[in-house]
Coordinates of C-alpha atoms and ligand atoms in Angstrom, one line a residue:
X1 CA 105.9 140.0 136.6
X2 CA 102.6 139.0 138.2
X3 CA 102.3 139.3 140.9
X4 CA 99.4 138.9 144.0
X5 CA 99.1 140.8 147.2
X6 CA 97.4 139.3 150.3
X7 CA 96.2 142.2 152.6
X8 CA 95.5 145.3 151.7
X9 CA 96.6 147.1 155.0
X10 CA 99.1 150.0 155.6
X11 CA 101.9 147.4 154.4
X12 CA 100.1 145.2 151.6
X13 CA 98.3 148.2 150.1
X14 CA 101.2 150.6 149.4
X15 CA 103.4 147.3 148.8
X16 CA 100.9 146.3 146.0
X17 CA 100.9 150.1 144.8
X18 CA 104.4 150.7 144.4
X19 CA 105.4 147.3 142.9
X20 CA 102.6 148.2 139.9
X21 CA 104.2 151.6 139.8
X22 CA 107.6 149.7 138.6
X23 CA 105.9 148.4 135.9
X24 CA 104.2 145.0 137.6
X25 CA 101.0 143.5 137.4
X26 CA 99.7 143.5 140.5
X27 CA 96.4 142.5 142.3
X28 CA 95.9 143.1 145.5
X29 CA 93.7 140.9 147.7
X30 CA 91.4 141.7 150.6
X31 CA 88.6 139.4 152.6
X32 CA 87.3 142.6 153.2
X33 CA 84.7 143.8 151.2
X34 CA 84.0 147.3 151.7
X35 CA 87.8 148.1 151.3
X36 CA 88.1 146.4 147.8
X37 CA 85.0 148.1 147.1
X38 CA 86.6 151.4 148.1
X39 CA 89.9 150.6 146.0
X40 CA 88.3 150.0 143.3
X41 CA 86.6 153.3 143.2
X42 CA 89.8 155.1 143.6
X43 CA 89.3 155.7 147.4
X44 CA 92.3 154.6 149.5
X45 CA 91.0 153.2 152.9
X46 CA 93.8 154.4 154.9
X47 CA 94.7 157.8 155.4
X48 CA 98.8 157.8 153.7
X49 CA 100.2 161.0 151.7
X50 CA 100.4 160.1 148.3
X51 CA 99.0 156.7 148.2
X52 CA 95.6 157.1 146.5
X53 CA 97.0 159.2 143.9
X54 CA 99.6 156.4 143.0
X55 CA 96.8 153.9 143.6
X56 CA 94.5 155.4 141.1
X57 CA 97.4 156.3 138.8
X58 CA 98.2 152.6 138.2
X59 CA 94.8 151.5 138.5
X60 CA 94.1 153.8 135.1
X61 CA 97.5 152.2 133.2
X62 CA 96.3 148.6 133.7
X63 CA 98.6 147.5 136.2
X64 CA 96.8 147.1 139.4
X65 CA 93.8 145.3 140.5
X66 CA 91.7 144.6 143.5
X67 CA 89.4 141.6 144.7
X68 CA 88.3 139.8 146.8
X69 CA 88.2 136.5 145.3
X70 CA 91.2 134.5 146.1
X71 CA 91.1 131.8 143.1
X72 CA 90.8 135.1 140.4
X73 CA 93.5 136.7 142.7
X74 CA 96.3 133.7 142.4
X75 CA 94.9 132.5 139.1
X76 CA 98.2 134.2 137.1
X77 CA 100.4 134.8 139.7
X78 CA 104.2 133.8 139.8
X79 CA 104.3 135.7 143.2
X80 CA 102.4 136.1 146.1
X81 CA 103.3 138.2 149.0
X82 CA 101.7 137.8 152.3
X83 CA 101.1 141.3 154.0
X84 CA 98.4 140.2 156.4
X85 CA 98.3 141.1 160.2
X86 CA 100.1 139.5 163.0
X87 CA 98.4 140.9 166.1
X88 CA 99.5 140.4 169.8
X89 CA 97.6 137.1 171.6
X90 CA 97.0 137.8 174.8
X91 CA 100.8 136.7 176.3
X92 CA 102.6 139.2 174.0
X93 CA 103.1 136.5 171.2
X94 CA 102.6 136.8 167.7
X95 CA 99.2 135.6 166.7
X96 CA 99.7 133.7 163.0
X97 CA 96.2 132.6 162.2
X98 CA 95.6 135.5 159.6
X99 CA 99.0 134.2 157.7
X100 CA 97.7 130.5 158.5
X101 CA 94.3 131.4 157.0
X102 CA 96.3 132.6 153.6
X103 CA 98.4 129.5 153.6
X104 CA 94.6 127.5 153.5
X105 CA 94.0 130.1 150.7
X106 CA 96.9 130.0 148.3
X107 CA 97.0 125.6 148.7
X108 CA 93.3 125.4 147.8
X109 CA 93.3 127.9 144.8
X110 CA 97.4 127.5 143.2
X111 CA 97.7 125.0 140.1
X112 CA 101.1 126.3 139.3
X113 CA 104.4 126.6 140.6
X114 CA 104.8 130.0 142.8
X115 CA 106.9 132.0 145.3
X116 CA 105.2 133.2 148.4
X117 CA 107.0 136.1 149.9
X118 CA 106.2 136.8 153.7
X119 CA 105.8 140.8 154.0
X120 CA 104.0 140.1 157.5
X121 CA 106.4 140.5 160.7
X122 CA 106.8 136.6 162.1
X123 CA 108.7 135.3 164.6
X124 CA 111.8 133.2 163.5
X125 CA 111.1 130.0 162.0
X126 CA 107.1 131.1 160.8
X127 CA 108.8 131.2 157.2
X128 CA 109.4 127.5 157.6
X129 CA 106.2 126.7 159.2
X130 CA 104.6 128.1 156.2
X131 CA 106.8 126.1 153.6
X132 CA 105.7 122.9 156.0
X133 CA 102.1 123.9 155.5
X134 CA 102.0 124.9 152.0
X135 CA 103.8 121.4 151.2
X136 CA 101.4 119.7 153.1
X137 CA 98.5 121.4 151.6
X138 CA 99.0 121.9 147.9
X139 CA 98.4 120.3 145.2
X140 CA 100.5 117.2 144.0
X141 CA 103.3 118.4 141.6
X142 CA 103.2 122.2 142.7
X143 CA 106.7 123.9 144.1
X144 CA 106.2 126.6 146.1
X145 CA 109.4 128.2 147.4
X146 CA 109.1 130.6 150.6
X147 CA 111.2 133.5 151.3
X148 CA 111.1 136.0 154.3
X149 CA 111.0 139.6 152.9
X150 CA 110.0 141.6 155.9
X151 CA 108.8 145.4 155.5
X152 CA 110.5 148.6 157.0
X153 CA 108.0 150.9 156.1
X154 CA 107.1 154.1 158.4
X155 CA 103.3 154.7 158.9
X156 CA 102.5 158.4 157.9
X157 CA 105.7 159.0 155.4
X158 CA 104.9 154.9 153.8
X159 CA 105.2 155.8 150.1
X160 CA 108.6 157.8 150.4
X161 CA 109.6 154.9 152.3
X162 CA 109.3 152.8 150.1
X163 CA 110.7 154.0 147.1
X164 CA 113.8 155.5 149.6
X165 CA 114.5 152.8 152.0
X166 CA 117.6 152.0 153.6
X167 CA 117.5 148.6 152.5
X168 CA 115.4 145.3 151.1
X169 CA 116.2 142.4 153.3
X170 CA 115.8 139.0 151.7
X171 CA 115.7 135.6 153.2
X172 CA 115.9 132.7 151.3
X173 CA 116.7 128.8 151.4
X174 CA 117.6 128.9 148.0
X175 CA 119.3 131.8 146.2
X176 CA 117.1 131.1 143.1
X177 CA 114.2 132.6 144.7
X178 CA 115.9 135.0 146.2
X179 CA 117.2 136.2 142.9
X180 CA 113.7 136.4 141.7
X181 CA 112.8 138.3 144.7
X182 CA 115.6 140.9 144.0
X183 CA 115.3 141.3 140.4
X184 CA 111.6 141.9 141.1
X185 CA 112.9 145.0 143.3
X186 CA 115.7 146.0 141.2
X187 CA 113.6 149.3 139.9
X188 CA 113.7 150.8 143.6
X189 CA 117.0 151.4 143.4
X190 CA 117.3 150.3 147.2
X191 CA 120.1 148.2 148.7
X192 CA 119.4 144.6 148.7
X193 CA 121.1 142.6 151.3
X194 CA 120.4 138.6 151.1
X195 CA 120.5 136.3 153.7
X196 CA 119.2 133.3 155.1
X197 CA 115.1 133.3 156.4
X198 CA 116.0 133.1 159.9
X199 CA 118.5 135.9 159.8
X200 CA 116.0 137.5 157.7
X201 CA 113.3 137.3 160.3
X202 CA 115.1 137.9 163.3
X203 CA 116.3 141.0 161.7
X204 CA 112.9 142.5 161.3
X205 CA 112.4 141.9 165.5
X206 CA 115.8 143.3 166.3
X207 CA 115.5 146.8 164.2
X208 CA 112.0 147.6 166.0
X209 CA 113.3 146.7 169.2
X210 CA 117.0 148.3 168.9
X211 CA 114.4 151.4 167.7
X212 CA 112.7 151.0 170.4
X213 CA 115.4 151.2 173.2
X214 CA 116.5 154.2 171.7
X215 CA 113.5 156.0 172.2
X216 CA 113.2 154.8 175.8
X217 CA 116.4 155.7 176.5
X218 CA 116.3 159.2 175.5
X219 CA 113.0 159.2 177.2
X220 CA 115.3 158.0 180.4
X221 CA 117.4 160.5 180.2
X222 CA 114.6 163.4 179.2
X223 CA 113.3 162.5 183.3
X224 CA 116.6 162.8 184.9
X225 CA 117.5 166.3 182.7
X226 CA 114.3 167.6 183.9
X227 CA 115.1 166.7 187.2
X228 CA 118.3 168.3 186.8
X229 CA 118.3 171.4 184.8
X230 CA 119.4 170.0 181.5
X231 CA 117.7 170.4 178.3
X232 CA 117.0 166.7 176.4
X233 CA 116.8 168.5 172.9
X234 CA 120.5 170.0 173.4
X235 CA 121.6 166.5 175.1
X236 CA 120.1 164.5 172.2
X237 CA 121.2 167.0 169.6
X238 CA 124.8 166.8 171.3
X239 CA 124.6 162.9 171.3
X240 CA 123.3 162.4 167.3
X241 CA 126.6 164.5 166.4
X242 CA 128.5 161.3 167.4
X243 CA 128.2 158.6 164.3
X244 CA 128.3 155.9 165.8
X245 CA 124.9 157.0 167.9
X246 CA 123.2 158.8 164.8
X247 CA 120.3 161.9 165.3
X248 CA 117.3 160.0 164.6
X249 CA 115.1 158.6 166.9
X250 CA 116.3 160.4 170.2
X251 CA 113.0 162.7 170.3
X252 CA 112.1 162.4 173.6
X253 CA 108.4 162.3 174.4
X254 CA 105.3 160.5 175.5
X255 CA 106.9 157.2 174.6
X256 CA 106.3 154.9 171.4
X257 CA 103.1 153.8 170.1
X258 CA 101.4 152.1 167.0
X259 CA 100.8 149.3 165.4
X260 CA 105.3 147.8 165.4
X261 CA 106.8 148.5 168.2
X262 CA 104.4 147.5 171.2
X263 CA 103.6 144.3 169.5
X264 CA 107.1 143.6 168.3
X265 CA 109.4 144.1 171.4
X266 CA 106.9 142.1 173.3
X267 CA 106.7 139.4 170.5
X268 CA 110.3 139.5 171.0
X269 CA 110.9 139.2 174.5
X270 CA 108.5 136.2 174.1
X271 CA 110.5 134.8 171.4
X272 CA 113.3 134.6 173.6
X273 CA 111.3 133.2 176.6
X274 CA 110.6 130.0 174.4
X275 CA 113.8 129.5 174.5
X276 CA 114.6 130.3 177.9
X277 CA 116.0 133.3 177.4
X278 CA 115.5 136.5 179.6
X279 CA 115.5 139.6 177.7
X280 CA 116.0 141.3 180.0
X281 CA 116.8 144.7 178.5
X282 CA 113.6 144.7 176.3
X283 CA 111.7 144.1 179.2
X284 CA 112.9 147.2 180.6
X285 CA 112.2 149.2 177.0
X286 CA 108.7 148.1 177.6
X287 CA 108.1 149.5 181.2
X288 CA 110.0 152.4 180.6
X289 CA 107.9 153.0 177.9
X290 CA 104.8 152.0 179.7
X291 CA 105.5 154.5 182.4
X292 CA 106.5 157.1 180.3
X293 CA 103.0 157.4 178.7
X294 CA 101.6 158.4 181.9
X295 CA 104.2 161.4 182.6
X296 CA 101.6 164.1 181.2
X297 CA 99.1 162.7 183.8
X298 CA 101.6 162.8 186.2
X299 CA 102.5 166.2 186.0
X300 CA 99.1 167.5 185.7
X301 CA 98.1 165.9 188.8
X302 CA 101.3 167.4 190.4
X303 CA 100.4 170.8 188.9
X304 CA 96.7 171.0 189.9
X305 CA 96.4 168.4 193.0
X306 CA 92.6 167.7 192.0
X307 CA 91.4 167.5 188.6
X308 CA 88.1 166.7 188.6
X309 CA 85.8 169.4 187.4
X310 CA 88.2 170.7 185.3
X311 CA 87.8 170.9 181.4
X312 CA 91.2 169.7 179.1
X313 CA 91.9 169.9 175.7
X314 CA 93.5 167.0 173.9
X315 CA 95.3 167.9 170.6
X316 CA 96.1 164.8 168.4
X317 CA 95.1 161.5 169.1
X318 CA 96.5 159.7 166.0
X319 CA 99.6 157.9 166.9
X320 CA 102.0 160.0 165.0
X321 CA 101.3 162.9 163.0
X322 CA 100.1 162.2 159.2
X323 CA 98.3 158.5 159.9
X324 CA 94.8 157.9 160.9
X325 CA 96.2 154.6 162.3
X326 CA 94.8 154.6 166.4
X327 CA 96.7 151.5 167.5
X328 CA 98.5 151.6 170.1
X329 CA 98.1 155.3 170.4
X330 CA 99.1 157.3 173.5
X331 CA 95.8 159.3 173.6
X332 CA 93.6 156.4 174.2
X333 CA 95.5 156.0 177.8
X334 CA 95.6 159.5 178.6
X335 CA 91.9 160.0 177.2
X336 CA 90.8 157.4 179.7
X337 CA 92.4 158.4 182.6
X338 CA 91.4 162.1 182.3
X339 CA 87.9 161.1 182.3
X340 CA 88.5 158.5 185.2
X341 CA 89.7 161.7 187.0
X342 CA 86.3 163.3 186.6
X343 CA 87.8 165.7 183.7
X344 CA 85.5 167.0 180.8
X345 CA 87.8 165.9 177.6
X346 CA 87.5 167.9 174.0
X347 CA 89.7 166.4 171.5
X348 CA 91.1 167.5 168.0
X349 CA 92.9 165.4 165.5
X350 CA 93.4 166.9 161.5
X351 CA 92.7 163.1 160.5
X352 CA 92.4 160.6 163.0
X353 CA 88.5 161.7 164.2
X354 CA 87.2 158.5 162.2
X355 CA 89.4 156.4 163.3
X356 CA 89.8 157.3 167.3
X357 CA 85.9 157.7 167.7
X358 CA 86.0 153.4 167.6
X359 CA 88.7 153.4 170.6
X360 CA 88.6 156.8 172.4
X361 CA 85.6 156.5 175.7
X362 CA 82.6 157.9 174.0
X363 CA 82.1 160.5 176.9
X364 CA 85.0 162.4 175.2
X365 CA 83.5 165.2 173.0
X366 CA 85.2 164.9 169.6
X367 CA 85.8 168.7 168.2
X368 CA 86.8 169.8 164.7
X369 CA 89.2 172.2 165.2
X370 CA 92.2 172.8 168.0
X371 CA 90.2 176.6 168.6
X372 CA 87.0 174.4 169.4
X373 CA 89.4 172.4 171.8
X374 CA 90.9 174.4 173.7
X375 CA 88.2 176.8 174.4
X376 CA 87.5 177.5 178.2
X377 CA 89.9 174.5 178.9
X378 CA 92.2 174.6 182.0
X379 CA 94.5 172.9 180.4
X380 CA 95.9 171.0 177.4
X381 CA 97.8 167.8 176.5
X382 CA 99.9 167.9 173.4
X383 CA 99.6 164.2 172.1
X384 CA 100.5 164.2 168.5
X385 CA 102.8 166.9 166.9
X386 CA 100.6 167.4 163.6
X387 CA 102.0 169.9 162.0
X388 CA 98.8 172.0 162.3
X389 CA 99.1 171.3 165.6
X390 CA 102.7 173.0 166.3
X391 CA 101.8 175.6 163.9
X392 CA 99.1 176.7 166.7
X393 CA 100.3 180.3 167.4
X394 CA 101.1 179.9 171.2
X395 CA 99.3 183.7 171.4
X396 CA 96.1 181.4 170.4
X397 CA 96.4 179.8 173.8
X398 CA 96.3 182.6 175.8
X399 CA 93.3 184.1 173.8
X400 CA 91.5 180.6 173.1
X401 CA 91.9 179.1 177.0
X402 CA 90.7 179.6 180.6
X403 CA 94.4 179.1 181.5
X404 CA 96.6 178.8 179.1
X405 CA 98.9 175.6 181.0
X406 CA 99.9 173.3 178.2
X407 CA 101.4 170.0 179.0
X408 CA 103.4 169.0 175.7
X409 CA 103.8 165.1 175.5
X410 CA 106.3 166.0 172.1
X411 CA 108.4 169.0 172.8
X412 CA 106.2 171.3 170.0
X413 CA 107.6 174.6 171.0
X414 CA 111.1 175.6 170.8
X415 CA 111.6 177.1 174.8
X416 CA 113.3 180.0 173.5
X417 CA 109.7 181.7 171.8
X418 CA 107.3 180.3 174.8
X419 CA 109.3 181.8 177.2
X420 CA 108.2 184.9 174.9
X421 CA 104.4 184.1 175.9
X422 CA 102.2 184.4 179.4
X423 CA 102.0 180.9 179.3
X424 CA 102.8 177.9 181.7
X425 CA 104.6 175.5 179.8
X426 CA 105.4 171.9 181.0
X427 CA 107.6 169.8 178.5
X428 CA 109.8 166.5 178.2
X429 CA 113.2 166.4 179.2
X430 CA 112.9 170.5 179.7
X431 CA 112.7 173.2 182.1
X432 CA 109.0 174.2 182.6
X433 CA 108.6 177.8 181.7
X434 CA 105.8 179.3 184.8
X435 CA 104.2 182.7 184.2
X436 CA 102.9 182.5 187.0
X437 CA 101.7 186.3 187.5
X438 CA 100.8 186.4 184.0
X439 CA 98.8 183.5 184.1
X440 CA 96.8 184.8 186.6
X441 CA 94.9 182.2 189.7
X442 CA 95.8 179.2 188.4
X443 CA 98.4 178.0 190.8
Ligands
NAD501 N1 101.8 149.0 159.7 C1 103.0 149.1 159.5 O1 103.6 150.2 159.5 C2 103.9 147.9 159.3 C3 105.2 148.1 158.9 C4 106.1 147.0 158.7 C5 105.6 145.7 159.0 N2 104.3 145.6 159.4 C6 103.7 144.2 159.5 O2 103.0 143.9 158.4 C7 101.8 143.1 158.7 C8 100.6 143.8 158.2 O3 100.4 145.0 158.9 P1 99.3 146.1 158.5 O4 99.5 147.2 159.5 O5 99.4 146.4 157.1 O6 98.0 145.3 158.8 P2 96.5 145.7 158.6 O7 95.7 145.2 159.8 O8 96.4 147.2 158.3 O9 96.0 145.0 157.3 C9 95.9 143.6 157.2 C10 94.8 143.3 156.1 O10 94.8 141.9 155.8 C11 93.5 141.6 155.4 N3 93.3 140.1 155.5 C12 93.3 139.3 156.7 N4 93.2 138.0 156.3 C13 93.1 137.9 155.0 C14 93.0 136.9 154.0 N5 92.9 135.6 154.4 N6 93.0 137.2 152.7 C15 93.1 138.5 152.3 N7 93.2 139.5 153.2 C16 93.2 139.3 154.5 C17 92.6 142.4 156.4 O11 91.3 142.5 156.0 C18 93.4 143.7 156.4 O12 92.9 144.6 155.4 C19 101.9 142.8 160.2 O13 102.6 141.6 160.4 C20 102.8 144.0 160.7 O14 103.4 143.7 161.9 C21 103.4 146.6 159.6
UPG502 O1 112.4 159.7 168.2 C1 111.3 159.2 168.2 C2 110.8 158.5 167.1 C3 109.5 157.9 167.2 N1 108.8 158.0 168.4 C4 107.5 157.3 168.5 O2 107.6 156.0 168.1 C5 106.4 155.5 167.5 C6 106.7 154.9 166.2 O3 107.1 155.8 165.3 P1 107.7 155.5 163.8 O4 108.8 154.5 164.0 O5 108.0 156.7 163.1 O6 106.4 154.8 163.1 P2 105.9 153.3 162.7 O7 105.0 153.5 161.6 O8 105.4 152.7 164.0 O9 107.3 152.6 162.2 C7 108.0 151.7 163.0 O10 107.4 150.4 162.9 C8 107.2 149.8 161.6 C9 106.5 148.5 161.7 O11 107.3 147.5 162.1 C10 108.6 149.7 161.0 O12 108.4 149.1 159.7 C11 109.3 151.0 160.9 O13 110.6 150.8 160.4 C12 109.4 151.6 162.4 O14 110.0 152.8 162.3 C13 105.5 156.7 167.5 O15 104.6 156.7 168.5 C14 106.4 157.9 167.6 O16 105.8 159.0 168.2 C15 109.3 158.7 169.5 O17 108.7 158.8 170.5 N2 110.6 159.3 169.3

């Protein structure tokens, strides 16, 4: 089929990618010059594992294309999907321009009869808005049918994702389209379930939040276990045993960042306040979650009383390991307030430097590698558990730091081996391991 992409960002990019790798004709479109530019050399503009070899591996067969022009873009298209952003407006509600900026786009350059497939994450009833505006806007005689097809992908494992998701959800007003959509997706191999576009919308919002409350409510129960003795890896491990509650997502940390689930639980809850509902238990995902980012702060001023004048390493800053993607990402707090503290910040990512120089406070000294870091530092945050980064022999600490106190915001180190090391060791959820003696003046 041929097919168009709107939005070549972590979603439209490796959504444009993998449907050429089934066998489509696919161009991918971006307002964005010096990414189509980039594309089209065979340089991926977002750090993902495996994409630009796909990319440029489909880009040789014939398959996939990139512009920027949208009339060459939609000019043999049967399908276009919409994959541009939907950030946060200032009350926590989905901002639509972007997609309403596409919808000028697709009604000033379509002739034909199309499908226009929304990747984008919209708030319930955005599917029919767009139907309203395209049928306002397009050309006399032209159908265009709308279905909601919302994305699933995982930042950092995107590609895998994709070709090994749990399931496509399709939403549709008319099962004709919605055929079209599945047979489209049929090479996958990936459960399809069909439903209607408001179901399909809604059940974008209610995965990242349900995700979402998971997190924060291991992260609940990581503060009372370290408050009481108990370890959050064996309570989490002992919970995920149980079906019903499933293993995944109880890692207890530093709370849940990037681009999703900020902007989507608040979305939500604001979603339900047009319609006079109190989420209630959202809201409390979101502060738990807000509080939770500070806990390494919180512990370090506990540990040291004053920090200014002291030096701190910060390993990752990415907001999960394998992404260069800095939205939303926990280090950008924790950067900040160090420095407001009057602390002299070194920071290490493997991939992210690019990326987090735009957000991070400029007075933070960007290093490039986690030796360079944590030299002469008092201290350490763990931000981002690279794999690099938990592969940091915990000897290196010892040898590499002023003091070797770490403050791990992801529960790197298995307590059994630090407890093996001279090394104070504050976690998530865990007992803090304190050699003191061997550490020497620090406390
Ligand atoms: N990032 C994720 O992991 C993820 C996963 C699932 C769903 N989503 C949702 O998918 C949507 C896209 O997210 P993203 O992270 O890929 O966004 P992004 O910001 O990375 O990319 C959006 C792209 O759209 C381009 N664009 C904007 N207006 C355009 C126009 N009129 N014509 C052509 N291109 C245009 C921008 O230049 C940019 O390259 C959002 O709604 C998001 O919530 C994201
Ligand atoms: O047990 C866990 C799992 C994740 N996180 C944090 O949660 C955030 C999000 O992680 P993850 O969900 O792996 O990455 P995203 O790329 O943000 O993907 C989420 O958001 C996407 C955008 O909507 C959805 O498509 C995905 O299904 C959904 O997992 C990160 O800060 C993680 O550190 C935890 O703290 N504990």
């Amino acid at each position: 089929m041929n097919i168009s992409v709107v939005g070549t960002g972590y979603v439209g990019l490796v959504t444009g990618v993998a449907l050429s790798h089934i066998g489509h004709t696919v161009t991918c479109i971006d307002i964005d010059e010096m990414k189509v530019e980039k594309m089209r050399q065979g340089i991926s503009p977002i750090f993902e594992p495996g994409l630009e070899e796909l990319m440029v591996e489909n880009t040789e067969a014939g398959r996939l294309f990139f512009t920027t022009d949208h009339l060459k873009g939609f000019s043999k298209a049967e399908v276009v999907y919409i994959a541009v952003g939907t950030p946060e407006k200032e009350d926590g509600s989905a901002n639509l321009m972007y997609i309403e900026q596409v919808v000028k786009d697709i009604a000033a350059h379509v002739d034909h009869d199309l499908i226009v497939v929304v990747k984008s994450t919209v708030p319930v009833g955005t599917n029919h808005y767009v139907k309203e505006l395209l049928d306002d806007q397009v050309r006399e005689g032209v159908r265009i049918d709308v279905v909601s097809n919302p994305e699933f992908l995982r930042e950092g494992s995107s590609v895998y994702d994709t070709f090994n998701g749990d399931r496509i959800v399709i939403g549709a007003d008319h099962s004709e389209a919605a055929d079209v959509i599945e047979e489209i997706n049929k090479p996958f191999g990936v459960p399809v379930f069909k439903t209607d576009i408001k179901s399909a919308e809604m059940i974008k919002y209610a995965s990242n939040a349900f995700l979402a409350t998971k997190i924060s409510f291991i992260n609940e129960i990581a503060n009372i276990c370290g408050k009481l003795g108990a370890d959050v890896e064996s309570v989490a491990n002992g919970m995920g045993m149980d079906k019903r509650i499933g293993s995944m997502f109880l890692n207890a940390g530093i709370g849940y960042g990037g681009s999703c689930f900020p902007k989507d639980t608040k979305a939500l809850t604001q979603i339900a306040a047009n319609i006079d509902h109190d989420f209630e238990l959202l809201k409390s995902v979101i502060k738990v979650n807000n509080n939770q980012q500070a806990f390494m702060m919180n512990q370090a001023k506990e540990r040291f009383g004053e920090l200014a004048g002291k030096q701190a390493a910060v390993l990752g800053l990415a907001f999960k390991p394998n992404t260069d993607d800095m939205r939303e990402a926990a280090s950008i707090v924790l950067c900040e307030q160090l420095l407001n503290q009057g602390v002299a910040v070194k920071a290490y990512d493997p991939v992210a430097m690019d990326t987090a120089r735009k957000v991070i406070p400029e007075d933070v000294q960007f290093v490039s590698s986690p030796e360079e870091a944590l030299k002469e530092a008092d201290f350490v945050f763990i931000v981002t558990e690279w794999q690099e980064i938990q592969e940091i022999p915990l000897a290196s600490y010892i040898k590499w730091m002023k003091t070797p106190v770490l403050f791990d915001g992801r529960n790197c180190y298995a307590l059994k081996e630090v407890r093996k090391h001279s090394i104070e060791y504050h976690s998530i959820g865990r007992q803090p391991v304190l050699n003191y003696e061997a550490v020497g003046n620090v406390k």
